[in-house]
Amino acid sequence: MKFNTKVIHGGQHHDPSTGAVMPPVYQTSTFVQTSPGKPLNPDYEYSRAANPTRTALENALASIENGTRGLAFSSGLAATDCILRSFKAGDEIIAMDDLYGGTYRMFTRIYKDSGIVFHFVDMNDLNKFKSLINKNTKLVWVETPTNPLMKLADIQEIGKITKANNILFAVDNTFATPYLQKPLDLGADIVMHSATKYLGGHSDVIAGALIVKDEALGDQLHFQQFATGATLGPMDSFLVLRGIKTLHLRVQRHCENGAKVVEFLSNHPKIKTVYYPGLPSHPYHEIAKKQMSGFGGMVSFTFVSGEKEEAVQFLEKLKVFTLAESLGGVESLANHPALMTHASIPEDKRKEVGITDDLVRLSVGIEDAEDLIADLKQALA
């Protein structure tokens, strides 16, 4: 199947008991057994281990990312946490230097006393990256494009290095989505999504996902998920699955609107720098063209003045864009990373990677682009 068909039919089956076209919401915690230790259906004993609605979503996730197994979690951070539970004191993890604030918080605060050593590096400096690899290196963690500076990393080149050194390679594919980028095909071992964002697509669910290409790794991660309990409920699974069925249509419009918003911002006298991988001036534009089929709907920018107050005033004046955390919904959202999504990162670290106090991040939705541009124009006036 091609992708537009996969999002609707990939890994999916009509309900065998009723013929329902959409998977039912199996709102049950447990399943009947015909004899002790013999469930009526061998796949289902207890919903923390497996639930038919969640299974339908997980099969769809595996299909759209070209993996062998998908796992659905109660949040993107729960999915990330599940991966980290694979490691022990003395193990080392190399991560990209520009990360979602929640990921950075987990790495540096939740796991700080576990004995796991984290290194943060610009993944485009492959020599620096390779210099950090040693016998204790167990995982490489990459976001591409990153949140919020839209930095990219060459998945294929990093994958060659991790494979040669027998290191697990995980990619946060939340911003790009499998519609635009397929990390498993490029050499990654694990794909992570905050399914709250583009996969769900309607700002009505919190969810996370992991997709792997190695079946044994999938079994290991499923056991860790089952044993720690961060599973996605059936109703939320249904909502994400429903969102996936329109992913291709929505992301295409996100891309179209994003390009128009970027053109407007790039020519506005109050705007200093626009961060968007589709711009020829973007430092990683060539990588984007190499590994992405489109450039997405996420845009960040700074002001000529460099003043936080100007960014705050701009955000307060928006009428169509909603000032709120999160991203990837059908509605356009605006965010101040330093005060909102990335506030958990120390100020010196934010400034070190380029998250300045005048930085604004936009999640460009699927409204009429003319209305979005008119809103930006009046807020900048």
mmCIF file of N, CA, C and O in Angstrom, residues 59-92:
data_model
loop_
_atom_site.group_PDB
_atom_site.id
_atom_site.type_symbol
_atom_site.label_atom_id
_atom_site.label_comp_id
_atom_site.label_asym_id
_atom_site.label_seq_id
_atom_site.Cartn_x
_atom_site.Cartn_y
_atom_site.Cartn_z
ATOM 1 N N ASN A 59 -1.278 -1.615 15.578
ATOM 2 C CA ASN A 59 -1.065 -2.170 14.241
ATOM 3 C C ASN A 59 -0.985 -1.059 13.193
ATOM 4 O O ASN A 59 -0.177 -1.131 12.261
ATOM 5 N N ALA A 60 -1.813 -0.032 13.356
ATOM 6 C CA ALA A 60 -1.770 1.106 12.436
ATOM 7 C C ALA A 60 -0.452 1.860 12.566
ATOM 8 O O ALA A 60 0.151 2.265 11.561
ATOM 9 N N LEU A 61 0.019 2.043 13.790
ATOM 10 C CA LEU A 61 1.296 2.725 14.010
ATOM 11 C C LEU A 61 2.436 1.986 13.327
ATOM 12 O O LEU A 61 3.285 2.599 12.655
ATOM 13 N N ALA A 62 2.477 0.676 13.487
ATOM 14 C CA ALA A 62 3.528 -0.117 12.852
ATOM 15 C C ALA A 62 3.452 0.009 11.334
ATOM 16 O O ALA A 62 4.482 0.117 10.656
ATOM 17 N N SER A 63 2.249 0.041 10.804
ATOM 18 C CA SER A 63 2.075 0.113 9.355
ATOM 19 C C SER A 63 2.582 1.428 8.786
ATOM 20 O O SER A 63 3.351 1.449 7.818
ATOM 21 N N ILE A 64 2.190 2.557 9.390
ATOM 22 C CA ILE A 64 2.532 3.849 8.796
ATOM 23 C C ILE A 64 4.008 4.213 8.974
ATOM 24 O O ILE A 64 4.538 5.046 8.234
ATOM 25 N N GLU A 65 4.698 3.578 9.939
ATOM 26 C CA GLU A 65 6.126 3.830 10.121
ATOM 27 C C GLU A 65 6.986 2.702 9.540
ATOM 28 O O GLU A 65 8.205 2.698 9.704
ATOM 29 N N ASN A 66 6.354 1.729 8.872
ATOM 30 C CA ASN A 66 7.076 0.597 8.286
ATOM 31 C C ASN A 66 7.860 -0.185 9.337
ATOM 32 O O ASN A 66 9.006 -0.594 9.116
ATOM 33 N N GLY A 67 7.231 -0.375 10.498
ATOM 34 C CA GLY A 67 7.847 -1.149 11.559
ATOM 35 C C GLY A 67 7.199 -2.509 11.706
ATOM 36 O O GLY A 67 6.224 -2.842 11.015
ATOM 37 N N THR A 68 7.737 -3.312 12.619
ATOM 38 C CA THR A 68 7.157 -4.631 12.885
ATOM 39 C C THR A 68 6.197 -4.603 14.072
ATOM 40 O O THR A 68 5.337 -5.465 14.185
ATOM 41 N N ARG A 69 6.377 -3.592 14.958
ATOM 42 C CA ARG A 69 5.503 -3.530 16.134
ATOM 43 C C ARG A 69 5.347 -2.095 16.590
ATOM 44 O O ARG A 69 6.302 -1.320 16.606
ATOM 45 N N GLY A 70 4.113 -1.751 16.956
ATOM 46 C CA GLY A 70 3.826 -0.458 17.552
ATOM 47 C C GLY A 70 3.329 -0.635 18.962
ATOM 48 O O GLY A 70 2.698 -1.646 19.295
ATOM 49 N N LEU A 71 3.605 0.346 19.808
ATOM 50 C CA LEU A 71 3.138 0.341 21.193
ATOM 51 C C LEU A 71 2.536 1.703 21.497
ATOM 52 O O LEU A 71 3.124 2.734 21.166
ATOM 53 N N ALA A 72 1.375 1.720 22.120
ATOM 54 C CA ALA A 72 0.678 2.966 22.436
ATOM 55 C C ALA A 72 0.731 3.230 23.933
ATOM 56 O O ALA A 72 0.406 2.355 24.743
ATOM 57 N N PHE A 73 1.109 4.458 24.288
ATOM 58 C CA PHE A 73 1.356 4.828 25.680
ATOM 59 C C PHE A 73 0.427 5.964 26.119
ATOM 60 O O PHE A 73 -0.185 6.641 25.293
ATOM 61 N N SER A 74 0.404 6.188 27.429
ATOM 62 C CA SER A 74 -0.450 7.236 27.992
ATOM 63 C C SER A 74 0.058 8.639 27.698
ATOM 64 O O SER A 74 -0.667 9.607 27.909
ATOM 65 N N SER A 75 1.293 8.781 27.218
ATOM 66 C CA SER A 75 1.834 10.073 26.783
ATOM 67 C C SER A 75 3.129 9.824 26.038
ATOM 68 O O SER A 75 3.709 8.723 26.112
ATOM 69 N N GLY A 76 3.623 10.861 25.343
ATOM 70 C CA GLY A 76 4.914 10.742 24.688
ATOM 71 C C GLY A 76 6.035 10.554 25.692
ATOM 72 O O GLY A 76 6.992 9.804 25.452
ATOM 73 N N LEU A 77 5.949 11.217 26.825
ATOM 74 C CA LEU A 77 6.975 11.061 27.858
ATOM 75 C C LEU A 77 6.955 9.657 28.457
ATOM 76 O O LEU A 77 8.002 9.120 28.830
ATOM 77 N N ALA A 78 5.777 9.054 28.560
ATOM 78 C CA ALA A 78 5.711 7.668 29.038
ATOM 79 C C ALA A 78 6.410 6.732 28.060
ATOM 80 O O ALA A 78 7.081 5.772 28.460
ATOM 81 N N ALA A 79 6.274 7.025 26.761
ATOM 82 C CA ALA A 79 6.962 6.227 25.749
ATOM 83 C C ALA A 79 8.476 6.384 25.875
ATOM 84 O O ALA A 79 9.233 5.409 25.810
ATOM 85 N N THR A 80 8.933 7.619 26.075
ATOM 86 C CA THR A 80 10.354 7.878 26.254
ATOM 87 C C THR A 80 10.878 7.177 27.504
ATOM 88 O O THR A 80 11.949 6.558 27.503
ATOM 89 N N ASP A 81 10.123 7.263 28.583
ATOM 90 C CA ASP A 81 10.499 6.628 29.845
ATOM 91 C C ASP A 81 10.647 5.117 29.675
ATOM 92 O O ASP A 81 11.546 4.507 30.253
ATOM 93 N N CYS A 82 9.785 4.524 28.870
ATOM 94 C CA CYS A 82 9.851 3.077 28.644
ATOM 95 C C CYS A 82 11.179 2.683 28.014
ATOM 96 O O CYS A 82 11.789 1.675 28.396
ATOM 97 N N ILE A 83 11.663 3.495 27.071
ATOM 98 C CA ILE A 83 12.964 3.213 26.452
ATOM 99 C C ILE A 83 14.075 3.308 27.487
ATOM 100 O O ILE A 83 14.959 2.444 27.568
ATOM 101 N N LEU A 84 14.042 4.359 28.312
ATOM 102 C CA LEU A 84 15.118 4.582 29.280
ATOM 103 C C LEU A 84 15.192 3.481 30.325
ATOM 104 O O LEU A 84 16.252 3.250 30.924
ATOM 105 N N ARG A 85 14.095 2.775 30.555
ATOM 106 C CA ARG A 85 14.096 1.677 31.526
ATOM 107 C C ARG A 85 14.915 0.481 31.038
ATOM 108 O O ARG A 85 15.106 -0.489 31.777
ATOM 109 N N SER A 86 15.394 0.557 29.800
ATOM 110 C CA SER A 86 16.246 -0.507 29.262
ATOM 111 C C SER A 86 17.685 -0.400 29.748
ATOM 112 O O SER A 86 18.482 -1.311 29.511
ATOM 113 N N PHE A 87 18.031 0.707 30.416
ATOM 114 C CA PHE A 87 19.437 0.987 30.721
ATOM 115 C C PHE A 87 19.694 1.015 32.228
ATOM 116 O O PHE A 87 18.771 1.160 33.022
ATOM 117 N N LYS A 88 20.962 0.902 32.579
ATOM 118 C CA LYS A 88 21.354 0.794 33.994
ATOM 119 C C LYS A 88 22.494 1.753 34.289
ATOM 120 O O LYS A 88 23.051 2.385 33.376
ATOM 121 N N ALA A 89 22.854 1.836 35.552
ATOM 122 C CA ALA A 89 23.955 2.706 35.973
ATOM 123 C C ALA A 89 25.228 2.368 35.213
ATOM 124 O O ALA A 89 25.575 1.192 35.053
ATOM 125 N N GLY A 90 25.891 3.413 34.723
ATOM 126 C CA GLY A 90 27.108 3.235 33.950
ATOM 127 C C GLY A 90 26.889 3.308 32.457
ATOM 128 O O GLY A 90 27.838 3.549 31.700
ATOM 129 N N ASP A 91 25.657 3.073 32.009
ATOM 130 C CA ASP A 91 25.347 3.214 30.587
ATOM 131 C C ASP A 91 25.355 4.694 30.201
ATOM 132 O O ASP A 91 25.079 5.571 31.034
ATOM 133 N N GLU A 92 25.672 4.955 28.942
ATOM 134 C CA GLU A 92 25.735 6.334 28.467
ATOM 135 C C GLU A 92 24.785 6.534 27.288
ATOM 136 O O GLU A 92 24.624 5.639 26.446
#
